[in-house]
Amino acid sequence: MGPIRALLSDAGLTEQQWRVLRVVQETGGIDPTQISERACLLLPSLTRILQKLEDKGLIQRTKDQIDRRRQIVSITSAGTQVIDDNLDASLAVIERTRAQMGEDRYEALLDLLNELHQLDE
């Protein structure tokens, strides 16, 4: 995934930070446990990632209004801008990978990865 790393490095992000940002953007407000499941990250690693993203002003964490013990993570306008600035290039990398692998192999890989992910559930 060298091309993705280079792209994200230019944006000042790691692959894990990018995954977290995308999950948070796609879901709106979400709690850390759900982020860790969707981004395939361990909760202790996610805690550090969330802190770095918050320090960069890309996400914000607030207390849930119903359960004050629970945090809700949401994306900021700066976080949305980072995604907007890099999404087309990210999708282009994915499309190049798909073209290099061929459609059948690419789809088979996605199916296997989904199966692997479901083993954890």
mmCIF file of N, CA and C in Angstrom:
data_model
loop_
_atom_site.group_PDB
_atom_site.id
_atom_site.type_symbol
_atom_site.label_atom_id
_atom_site.label_comp_id
_atom_site.label_asym_id
_atom_site.label_seq_id
_atom_site.Cartn_x
_atom_site.Cartn_y
_atom_site.Cartn_z
ATOM 1 N N MET A 1 0.816 -1.187 0.000
ATOM 2 C CA MET A 1 0.000 0.000 0.000
ATOM 3 C C MET A 1 0.862 1.253 0.000
ATOM 4 N N GLY A 2 2.003 1.173 -0.622
ATOM 5 C CA GLY A 2 2.903 2.310 -0.703
ATOM 6 C C GLY A 2 2.264 3.582 -1.238
ATOM 7 N N PRO A 3 1.491 3.504 -2.338
ATOM 8 C CA PRO A 3 0.892 4.736 -2.864
ATOM 9 C C PRO A 3 -0.052 5.414 -1.868
ATOM 10 N N ILE A 4 -0.797 4.630 -1.113
ATOM 11 C CA ILE A 4 -1.701 5.213 -0.107
ATOM 12 C C ILE A 4 -0.882 5.867 0.994
ATOM 13 N N ARG A 5 0.164 5.188 1.446
ATOM 14 C CA ARG A 5 1.007 5.764 2.504
ATOM 15 C C ARG A 5 1.603 7.096 2.072
ATOM 16 N N ALA A 6 2.084 7.159 0.833
ATOM 17 C CA ALA A 6 2.673 8.403 0.334
ATOM 18 C C ALA A 6 1.624 9.506 0.268
ATOM 19 N N LEU A 7 0.463 9.179 -0.228
ATOM 20 C CA LEU A 7 -0.632 10.144 -0.316
ATOM 21 C C LEU A 7 -0.997 10.677 1.065
ATOM 22 N N LEU A 8 -1.171 9.767 2.005
ATOM 23 C CA LEU A 8 -1.582 10.172 3.347
ATOM 24 C C LEU A 8 -0.465 10.884 4.090
ATOM 25 N N SER A 9 0.768 10.476 3.839
ATOM 26 C CA SER A 9 1.902 11.156 4.461
ATOM 27 C C SER A 9 1.928 12.622 4.057
ATOM 28 N N ASP A 10 1.657 12.882 2.789
ATOM 29 C CA ASP A 10 1.594 14.270 2.322
ATOM 30 C C ASP A 10 0.491 15.045 3.036
ATOM 31 N N ALA A 11 -0.572 14.344 3.438
ATOM 32 C CA ALA A 11 -1.684 14.977 4.153
ATOM 33 C C ALA A 11 -1.437 15.014 5.661
ATOM 34 N N GLY A 12 -0.325 14.407 6.107
ATOM 35 C CA GLY A 12 -0.009 14.389 7.536
ATOM 36 C C GLY A 12 -0.789 13.355 8.322
ATOM 37 N N LEU A 13 -1.205 12.272 7.648
ATOM 38 C CA LEU A 13 -2.005 11.230 8.288
ATOM 39 C C LEU A 13 -1.370 9.860 8.107
ATOM 40 N N THR A 14 -1.687 8.957 9.020
ATOM 41 C CA THR A 14 -1.336 7.548 8.866
ATOM 42 C C THR A 14 -2.536 6.829 8.248
ATOM 43 N N GLU A 15 -2.327 5.596 7.806
ATOM 44 C CA GLU A 15 -3.434 4.800 7.262
ATOM 45 C C GLU A 15 -4.536 4.618 8.300
ATOM 46 N N GLN A 16 -4.128 4.360 9.549
ATOM 47 C CA GLN A 16 -5.106 4.150 10.606
ATOM 48 C C GLN A 16 -5.910 5.420 10.873
ATOM 49 N N GLN A 17 -5.241 6.562 10.886
ATOM 50 C CA GLN A 17 -5.950 7.823 11.099
ATOM 51 C C GLN A 17 -6.946 8.073 9.968
ATOM 52 N N TRP A 18 -6.542 7.779 8.742
ATOM 53 C CA TRP A 18 -7.430 7.938 7.591
ATOM 54 C C TRP A 18 -8.663 7.053 7.736
ATOM 55 N N ARG A 19 -8.463 5.778 8.141
ATOM 56 C CA ARG A 19 -9.600 4.865 8.321
ATOM 57 C C ARG A 19 -10.557 5.397 9.374
ATOM 58 N N VAL A 20 -10.003 5.884 10.475
ATOM 59 C CA VAL A 20 -10.847 6.420 11.546
ATOM 60 C C VAL A 20 -11.624 7.637 11.049
ATOM 61 N N LEU A 21 -10.951 8.541 10.372
ATOM 62 C CA LEU A 21 -11.640 9.727 9.838
ATOM 63 C C LEU A 21 -12.778 9.326 8.906
ATOM 64 N N ARG A 22 -12.519 8.374 8.032
ATOM 65 C CA ARG A 22 -13.555 7.929 7.089
ATOM 66 C C ARG A 22 -14.742 7.316 7.828
ATOM 67 N N VAL A 23 -14.478 6.488 8.833
ATOM 68 C CA VAL A 23 -15.565 5.877 9.602
ATOM 69 C C VAL A 23 -16.390 6.954 10.296
ATOM 70 N N VAL A 24 -15.713 7.899 10.926
ATOM 71 C CA VAL A 24 -16.424 8.951 11.653
ATOM 72 C C VAL A 24 -17.244 9.802 10.679
ATOM 73 N N GLN A 25 -16.679 10.099 9.529
ATOM 74 C CA GLN A 25 -17.421 10.898 8.550
ATOM 75 C C GLN A 25 -18.650 10.142 8.036
ATOM 76 N N GLU A 26 -18.485 8.866 7.764
ATOM 77 C CA GLU A 26 -19.576 8.074 7.196
ATOM 78 C C GLU A 26 -20.714 7.844 8.180
ATOM 79 N N THR A 27 -20.419 7.875 9.471
ATOM 80 C CA THR A 27 -21.430 7.531 10.467
ATOM 81 C C THR A 27 -21.963 8.729 11.237
ATOM 82 N N GLY A 28 -21.359 9.882 11.087
ATOM 83 C CA GLY A 28 -21.770 11.023 11.911
ATOM 84 C C GLY A 28 -21.156 10.865 13.285
ATOM 85 N N GLY A 29 -21.931 11.015 14.334
ATOM 86 C CA GLY A 29 -21.429 10.796 15.687
ATOM 87 C C GLY A 29 -21.425 9.318 16.019
ATOM 88 N N ILE A 30 -20.320 8.842 16.564
ATOM 89 C CA ILE A 30 -20.158 7.405 16.820
ATOM 90 C C ILE A 30 -19.266 7.223 18.036
ATOM 91 N N ASP A 31 -19.492 6.140 18.779
ATOM 92 C CA ASP A 31 -18.650 5.920 19.962
ATOM 93 C C ASP A 31 -17.389 5.142 19.592
ATOM 94 N N PRO A 32 -16.346 5.264 20.429
ATOM 95 C CA PRO A 32 -15.058 4.636 20.114
ATOM 96 C C PRO A 32 -15.119 3.125 19.883
ATOM 97 N N THR A 33 -15.973 2.418 20.614
ATOM 98 C CA THR A 33 -16.060 0.969 20.422
ATOM 99 C C THR A 33 -16.519 0.643 19.005
ATOM 100 N N GLN A 34 -17.509 1.374 18.525
ATOM 101 C CA GLN A 34 -17.991 1.146 17.162
ATOM 102 C C GLN A 34 -16.930 1.527 16.131
ATOM 103 N N ILE A 35 -16.181 2.595 16.407
ATOM 104 C CA ILE A 35 -15.100 2.983 15.491
ATOM 105 C C ILE A 35 -14.073 1.867 15.403
ATOM 106 N N SER A 36 -13.678 1.316 16.566
ATOM 107 C CA SER A 36 -12.644 0.273 16.565
ATOM 108 C C SER A 36 -13.100 -0.941 15.762
ATOM 109 N N GLU A 37 -14.385 -1.286 15.864
ATOM 110 C CA GLU A 37 -14.909 -2.423 15.110
ATOM 111 C C GLU A 37 -14.913 -2.137 13.612
ATOM 112 N N ARG A 38 -15.392 -0.979 13.230
ATOM 113 C CA ARG A 38 -15.520 -0.645 11.805
ATOM 114 C C ARG A 38 -14.166 -0.385 11.146
ATOM 115 N N ALA A 39 -13.217 0.169 11.905
ATOM 116 C CA ALA A 39 -11.896 0.482 11.341
ATOM 117 C C ALA A 39 -10.894 -0.652 11.562
ATOM 118 N N CYS A 40 -11.339 -1.749 12.204
ATOM 119 C CA CYS A 40 -10.480 -2.912 12.475
ATOM 120 C C CYS A 40 -9.237 -2.504 13.267
ATOM 121 N N LEU A 41 -9.470 -1.809 14.371
ATOM 122 C CA LEU A 41 -8.384 -1.367 15.248
ATOM 123 C C LEU A 41 -8.678 -1.799 16.675
ATOM 124 N N LEU A 42 -7.621 -2.099 17.422
ATOM 125 C CA LEU A 42 -7.787 -2.394 18.837
ATOM 126 C C LEU A 42 -8.095 -1.103 19.579
ATOM 127 N N LEU A 43 -8.922 -1.198 20.618
ATOM 128 C CA LEU A 43 -9.347 -0.007 21.354
ATOM 129 C C LEU A 43 -8.182 0.795 21.938
ATOM 130 N N PRO A 44 -7.132 0.146 22.517
ATOM 131 C CA PRO A 44 -6.007 0.946 23.020
ATOM 132 C C PRO A 44 -5.301 1.742 21.912
ATOM 133 N N SER A 45 -5.166 1.152 20.735
ATOM 134 C CA SER A 45 -4.570 1.877 19.605
ATOM 135 C C SER A 45 -5.477 3.018 19.173
ATOM 136 N N LEU A 46 -6.771 2.765 19.164
ATOM 137 C CA LEU A 46 -7.725 3.789 18.754
ATOM 138 C C LEU A 46 -7.671 4.998 19.682
ATOM 139 N N THR A 47 -7.491 4.766 20.966
ATOM 140 C CA THR A 47 -7.422 5.872 21.923
ATOM 141 C C THR A 47 -6.315 6.839 21.539
ATOM 142 N N ARG A 48 -5.150 6.322 21.197
ATOM 143 C CA ARG A 48 -4.029 7.184 20.778
ATOM 144 C C ARG A 48 -4.340 7.896 19.463
ATOM 145 N N ILE A 49 -4.944 7.182 18.536
ATOM 146 C CA ILE A 49 -5.282 7.770 17.240
ATOM 147 C C ILE A 49 -6.290 8.902 17.416
ATOM 148 N N LEU A 50 -7.303 8.674 18.244
ATOM 149 C CA LEU A 50 -8.299 9.721 18.481
ATOM 150 C C LEU A 50 -7.661 10.960 19.094
ATOM 151 N N GLN A 51 -6.725 10.748 20.015
ATOM 152 C CA GLN A 51 -6.060 11.895 20.639
ATOM 153 C C GLN A 51 -5.293 12.708 19.598
ATOM 154 N N LYS A 52 -4.578 12.009 18.720
ATOM 155 C CA LYS A 52 -3.812 12.724 17.683
ATOM 156 C C LYS A 52 -4.737 13.464 16.720
ATOM 157 N N LEU A 53 -5.831 12.827 16.328
ATOM 158 C CA LEU A 53 -6.777 13.481 15.422
ATOM 159 C C LEU A 53 -7.438 14.686 16.088
ATOM 160 N N GLU A 54 -7.709 14.551 17.370
ATOM 161 C CA GLU A 54 -8.298 15.679 18.105
ATOM 162 C C GLU A 54 -7.282 16.815 18.228
ATOM 163 N N ASP A 55 -6.023 16.475 18.511
ATOM 164 C CA ASP A 55 -4.967 17.492 18.598
ATOM 165 C C ASP A 55 -4.810 18.246 17.276
ATOM 166 N N LYS A 56 -5.042 17.552 16.156
ATOM 167 C CA LYS A 56 -4.941 18.182 14.831
ATOM 168 C C LYS A 56 -6.207 18.955 14.461
ATOM 169 N N GLY A 57 -7.230 18.856 15.308
ATOM 170 C CA GLY A 57 -8.483 19.558 15.040
ATOM 171 C C GLY A 57 -9.362 18.884 14.001
ATOM 172 N N LEU A 58 -9.151 17.576 13.771
ATOM 173 C CA LEU A 58 -9.893 16.864 12.733
ATOM 174 C C LEU A 58 -11.144 16.165 13.257
ATOM 175 N N ILE A 59 -11.166 15.890 14.564
ATOM 176 C CA ILE A 59 -12.348 15.309 15.208
ATOM 177 C C ILE A 59 -12.593 16.052 16.508
ATOM 178 N N GLN A 60 -13.782 15.825 17.057
ATOM 179 C CA GLN A 60 -14.044 16.306 18.413
ATOM 180 C C GLN A 60 -14.750 15.196 19.181
ATOM 181 N N ARG A 61 -14.471 15.150 20.471
ATOM 182 C CA ARG A 61 -15.106 14.165 21.339
ATOM 183 C C ARG A 61 -15.984 14.910 22.333
ATOM 184 N N THR A 62 -17.214 14.436 22.463
ATOM 185 C CA THR A 62 -18.141 15.035 23.419
ATOM 186 C C THR A 62 -18.783 13.924 24.237
ATOM 187 N N LYS A 63 -19.321 14.295 25.376
ATOM 188 C CA LYS A 63 -20.021 13.318 26.211
ATOM 189 C C LYS A 63 -21.420 13.103 25.651
ATOM 190 N N ASP A 64 -21.851 11.852 25.663
ATOM 191 C CA ASP A 64 -23.203 11.511 25.241
ATOM 192 C C ASP A 64 -24.190 12.202 26.184
ATOM 193 N N GLN A 65 -25.230 12.780 25.641
ATOM 194 C CA GLN A 65 -26.209 13.500 26.460
ATOM 195 C C GLN A 65 -27.021 12.566 27.348
ATOM 196 N N ILE A 66 -27.204 11.325 26.925
ATOM 197 C CA ILE A 66 -27.994 10.369 27.707
ATOM 198 C C ILE A 66 -27.121 9.632 28.712
ATOM 199 N N ASP A 67 -25.994 9.114 28.267
ATOM 200 C CA ASP A 67 -25.065 8.373 29.129
ATOM 201 C C ASP A 67 -23.759 9.161 29.189
ATOM 202 N N ARG A 68 -23.578 9.941 30.239
ATOM 203 C CA ARG A 68 -22.432 10.846 30.360
ATOM 204 C C ARG A 68 -21.095 10.101 30.421
ATOM 205 N N ARG A 69 -21.116 8.786 30.662
ATOM 206 C CA ARG A 69 -19.871 8.010 30.685
ATOM 207 C C ARG A 69 -19.381 7.712 29.274
ATOM 208 N N ARG A 70 -20.257 7.847 28.323
ATOM 209 C CA ARG A 70 -19.973 7.475 26.931
ATOM 210 C C ARG A 70 -19.526 8.696 26.133
ATOM 211 N N GLN A 71 -18.515 8.501 25.278
ATOM 212 C CA GLN A 71 -18.035 9.561 24.387
ATOM 213 C C GLN A 71 -18.631 9.381 22.999
ATOM 214 N N ILE A 72 -18.880 10.502 22.357
ATOM 215 C CA ILE A 72 -19.301 10.491 20.960
ATOM 216 C C ILE A 72 -18.229 11.231 20.166
ATOM 217 N N VAL A 73 -17.769 10.611 19.102
ATOM 218 C CA VAL A 73 -16.734 11.202 18.252
ATOM 219 C C VAL A 73 -17.406 11.701 16.981
ATOM 220 N N SER A 74 -17.095 12.930 16.614
ATOM 221 C CA SER A 74 -17.621 13.486 15.362
ATOM 222 C C SER A 74 -16.500 14.191 14.613
ATOM 223 N N ILE A 75 -16.700 14.340 13.330
ATOM 224 C CA ILE A 75 -15.686 14.963 12.488
ATOM 225 C C ILE A 75 -15.894 16.477 12.491
ATOM 226 N N THR A 76 -14.814 17.213 12.411
ATOM 227 C CA THR A 76 -14.885 18.670 12.328
ATOM 228 C C THR A 76 -14.878 19.086 10.856
ATOM 229 N N SER A 77 -15.090 20.352 10.619
ATOM 230 C CA SER A 77 -15.027 20.840 9.235
ATOM 231 C C SER A 77 -13.615 20.660 8.671
ATOM 232 N N ALA A 78 -12.591 20.796 9.526
ATOM 233 C CA ALA A 78 -11.208 20.573 9.071
ATOM 234 C C ALA A 78 -11.005 19.106 8.687
ATOM 235 N N GLY A 79 -11.594 18.186 9.452
ATOM 236 C CA GLY A 79 -11.503 16.767 9.122
ATOM 237 C C GLY A 79 -12.200 16.444 7.816
ATOM 238 N N THR A 80 -13.363 17.038 7.621
ATOM 239 C CA THR A 80 -14.090 16.855 6.364
ATOM 240 C C THR A 80 -13.282 17.390 5.192
ATOM 241 N N GLN A 81 -12.610 18.508 5.403
ATOM 242 C CA GLN A 81 -11.798 19.100 4.339
ATOM 243 C C GLN A 81 -10.632 18.189 3.962
ATOM 244 N N VAL A 82 -9.998 17.569 4.967
ATOM 245 C CA VAL A 82 -8.891 16.642 4.690
ATOM 246 C C VAL A 82 -9.388 15.481 3.828
ATOM 247 N N ILE A 83 -10.557 14.957 4.157
ATOM 248 C CA ILE A 83 -11.114 13.865 3.351
ATOM 249 C C ILE A 83 -11.427 14.356 1.944
ATOM 250 N N ASP A 84 -12.092 15.492 1.855
ATOM 251 C CA ASP A 84 -12.433 16.039 0.535
ATOM 252 C C ASP A 84 -11.187 16.260 -0.322
ATOM 253 N N ASP A 85 -10.118 16.730 0.303
ATOM 254 C CA ASP A 85 -8.878 17.018 -0.425
ATOM 255 C C ASP A 85 -8.167 15.763 -0.922
ATOM 256 N N ASN A 86 -8.413 14.621 -0.277
ATOM 257 C CA ASN A 86 -7.642 13.409 -0.583
ATOM 258 C C ASN A 86 -8.466 12.235 -1.092
ATOM 259 N N LEU A 87 -9.767 12.356 -1.094
ATOM 260 C CA LEU A 87 -10.610 11.219 -1.452
ATOM 261 C C LEU A 87 -10.427 10.791 -2.907
ATOM 262 N N ASP A 88 -10.405 11.728 -3.828
ATOM 263 C CA ASP A 88 -10.258 11.358 -5.241
ATOM 264 C C ASP A 88 -8.946 10.621 -5.494
ATOM 265 N N ALA A 89 -7.868 11.106 -4.906
ATOM 266 C CA ALA A 89 -6.568 10.446 -5.083
ATOM 267 C C ALA A 89 -6.580 9.061 -4.445
ATOM 268 N N SER A 90 -7.227 8.931 -3.291
ATOM 269 C CA SER A 90 -7.332 7.643 -2.617
ATOM 270 C C SER A 90 -8.118 6.649 -3.470
ATOM 271 N N LEU A 91 -9.232 7.099 -4.011
ATOM 272 C CA LEU A 91 -10.039 6.229 -4.869
ATOM 273 C C LEU A 91 -9.294 5.847 -6.145
ATOM 274 N N ALA A 92 -8.472 6.749 -6.657
ATOM 275 C CA ALA A 92 -7.669 6.444 -7.850
ATOM 276 C C ALA A 92 -6.668 5.330 -7.557
ATOM 277 N N VAL A 93 -6.078 5.340 -6.364
ATOM 278 C CA VAL A 93 -5.149 4.271 -5.974
ATOM 279 C C VAL A 93 -5.891 2.940 -5.922
ATOM 280 N N ILE A 94 -7.084 2.952 -5.363
ATOM 281 C CA ILE A 94 -7.883 1.726 -5.283
ATOM 282 C C ILE A 94 -8.217 1.223 -6.686
ATOM 283 N N GLU A 95 -8.601 2.115 -7.564
ATOM 284 C CA GLU A 95 -8.945 1.712 -8.934
ATOM 285 C C GLU A 95 -7.732 1.161 -9.685
ATOM 286 N N ARG A 96 -6.555 1.743 -9.458
ATOM 287 C CA ARG A 96 -5.335 1.204 -10.085
ATOM 288 C C ARG A 96 -5.062 -0.204 -9.577
ATOM 289 N N THR A 97 -5.240 -0.405 -8.286
ATOM 290 C CA THR A 97 -5.037 -1.735 -7.707
ATOM 291 C C THR A 97 -6.020 -2.725 -8.315
ATOM 292 N N ARG A 98 -7.268 -2.317 -8.430
ATOM 293 C CA ARG A 98 -8.293 -3.179 -9.019
ATOM 294 C C ARG A 98 -7.921 -3.541 -10.459
ATOM 295 N N ALA A 99 -7.470 -2.565 -11.222
ATOM 296 C CA ALA A 99 -7.092 -2.807 -12.622
ATOM 297 C C ALA A 99 -5.894 -3.743 -12.714
ATOM 298 N N GLN A 100 -4.920 -3.579 -11.821
ATOM 299 C CA GLN A 100 -3.728 -4.429 -11.843
ATOM 300 C C GLN A 100 -4.067 -5.865 -11.465
ATOM 301 N N MET A 101 -4.975 -6.043 -10.510
ATOM 302 C CA MET A 101 -5.334 -7.384 -10.057
ATOM 303 C C MET A 101 -6.322 -8.063 -10.994
ATOM 304 N N GLY A 102 -7.141 -7.282 -11.636
ATOM 305 C CA GLY A 102 -8.252 -7.832 -12.407
ATOM 306 C C GLY A 102 -9.484 -7.893 -11.523
ATOM 307 N N GLU A 103 -10.635 -7.706 -12.143
ATOM 308 C CA GLU A 103 -11.894 -7.607 -11.390
ATOM 309 C C GLU A 103 -12.184 -8.857 -10.560
ATOM 310 N N ASP A 104 -12.012 -10.040 -11.138
ATOM 311 C CA ASP A 104 -12.341 -11.276 -10.423
ATOM 312 C C ASP A 104 -11.466 -11.464 -9.190
ATOM 313 N N ARG A 105 -10.164 -11.275 -9.346
ATOM 314 C CA ARG A 105 -9.260 -11.449 -8.207
ATOM 315 C C ARG A 105 -9.515 -10.386 -7.140
ATOM 316 N N TYR A 106 -9.788 -9.168 -7.569
ATOM 317 C CA TYR A 106 -10.061 -8.080 -6.634
ATOM 318 C C TYR A 106 -11.320 -8.393 -5.807
ATOM 319 N N GLU A 107 -12.382 -8.812 -6.473
ATOM 320 C CA GLU A 107 -13.626 -9.151 -5.773
ATOM 321 C C GLU A 107 -13.423 -10.353 -4.850
ATOM 322 N N ALA A 108 -12.642 -11.339 -5.287
ATOM 323 C CA ALA A 108 -12.349 -12.495 -4.436
ATOM 324 C C ALA A 108 -11.592 -12.063 -3.189
ATOM 325 N N LEU A 109 -10.650 -11.150 -3.350
ATOM 326 C CA LEU A 109 -9.902 -10.629 -2.205
ATOM 327 C C LEU A 109 -10.838 -9.932 -1.224
ATOM 328 N N LEU A 110 -11.729 -9.091 -1.725
ATOM 329 C CA LEU A 110 -12.682 -8.405 -0.847
ATOM 330 C C LEU A 110 -13.567 -9.400 -0.111
ATOM 331 N N ASP A 111 -14.021 -10.438 -0.810
ATOM 332 C CA ASP A 111 -14.844 -11.465 -0.169
ATOM 333 C C ASP A 111 -14.080 -12.158 0.952
ATOM 334 N N LEU A 112 -12.821 -12.513 0.689
ATOM 335 C CA LEU A 112 -12.006 -13.171 1.712
ATOM 336 C C LEU A 112 -11.758 -12.253 2.907
ATOM 337 N N LEU A 113 -11.506 -10.993 2.644
ATOM 338 C CA LEU A 113 -11.291 -10.042 3.740
ATOM 339 C C LEU A 113 -12.557 -9.868 4.573
ATOM 340 N N ASN A 114 -13.709 -9.853 3.930
ATOM 341 C CA ASN A 114 -14.973 -9.773 4.670
ATOM 342 C C ASN A 114 -15.185 -11.010 5.528
ATOM 343 N N GLU A 115 -14.875 -12.174 4.984
ATOM 344 C CA GLU A 115 -14.982 -13.409 5.766
ATOM 345 C C GLU A 115 -14.055 -13.365 6.971
ATOM 346 N N LEU A 116 -12.838 -12.927 6.759
ATOM 347 C CA LEU A 116 -11.871 -12.820 7.848
ATOM 348 C C LEU A 116 -12.373 -11.866 8.924
ATOM 349 N N HIS A 117 -12.909 -10.747 8.515
ATOM 350 C CA HIS A 117 -13.437 -9.766 9.466
ATOM 351 C C HIS A 117 -14.584 -10.362 10.278
ATOM 352 N N GLN A 118 -15.437 -11.152 9.640
ATOM 353 C CA GLN A 118 -16.579 -11.730 10.335
ATOM 354 C C GLN A 118 -16.174 -12.830 11.309
ATOM 355 N N LEU A 119 -14.988 -13.394 11.152
ATOM 356 C CA LEU A 119 -14.505 -14.385 12.115
ATOM 357 C C LEU A 119 -14.311 -13.767 13.489
ATOM 358 N N ASP A 120 -14.006 -12.472 13.527
ATOM 359 C CA ASP A 120 -13.791 -11.776 14.792
ATOM 360 C C ASP A 120 -15.095 -11.465 15.513
ATOM 361 N N GLU A 121 -16.210 -11.501 14.804
ATOM 362 C CA GLU A 121 -17.492 -11.103 15.402
ATOM 363 C C GLU A 121 -18.143 -12.199 16.164
#
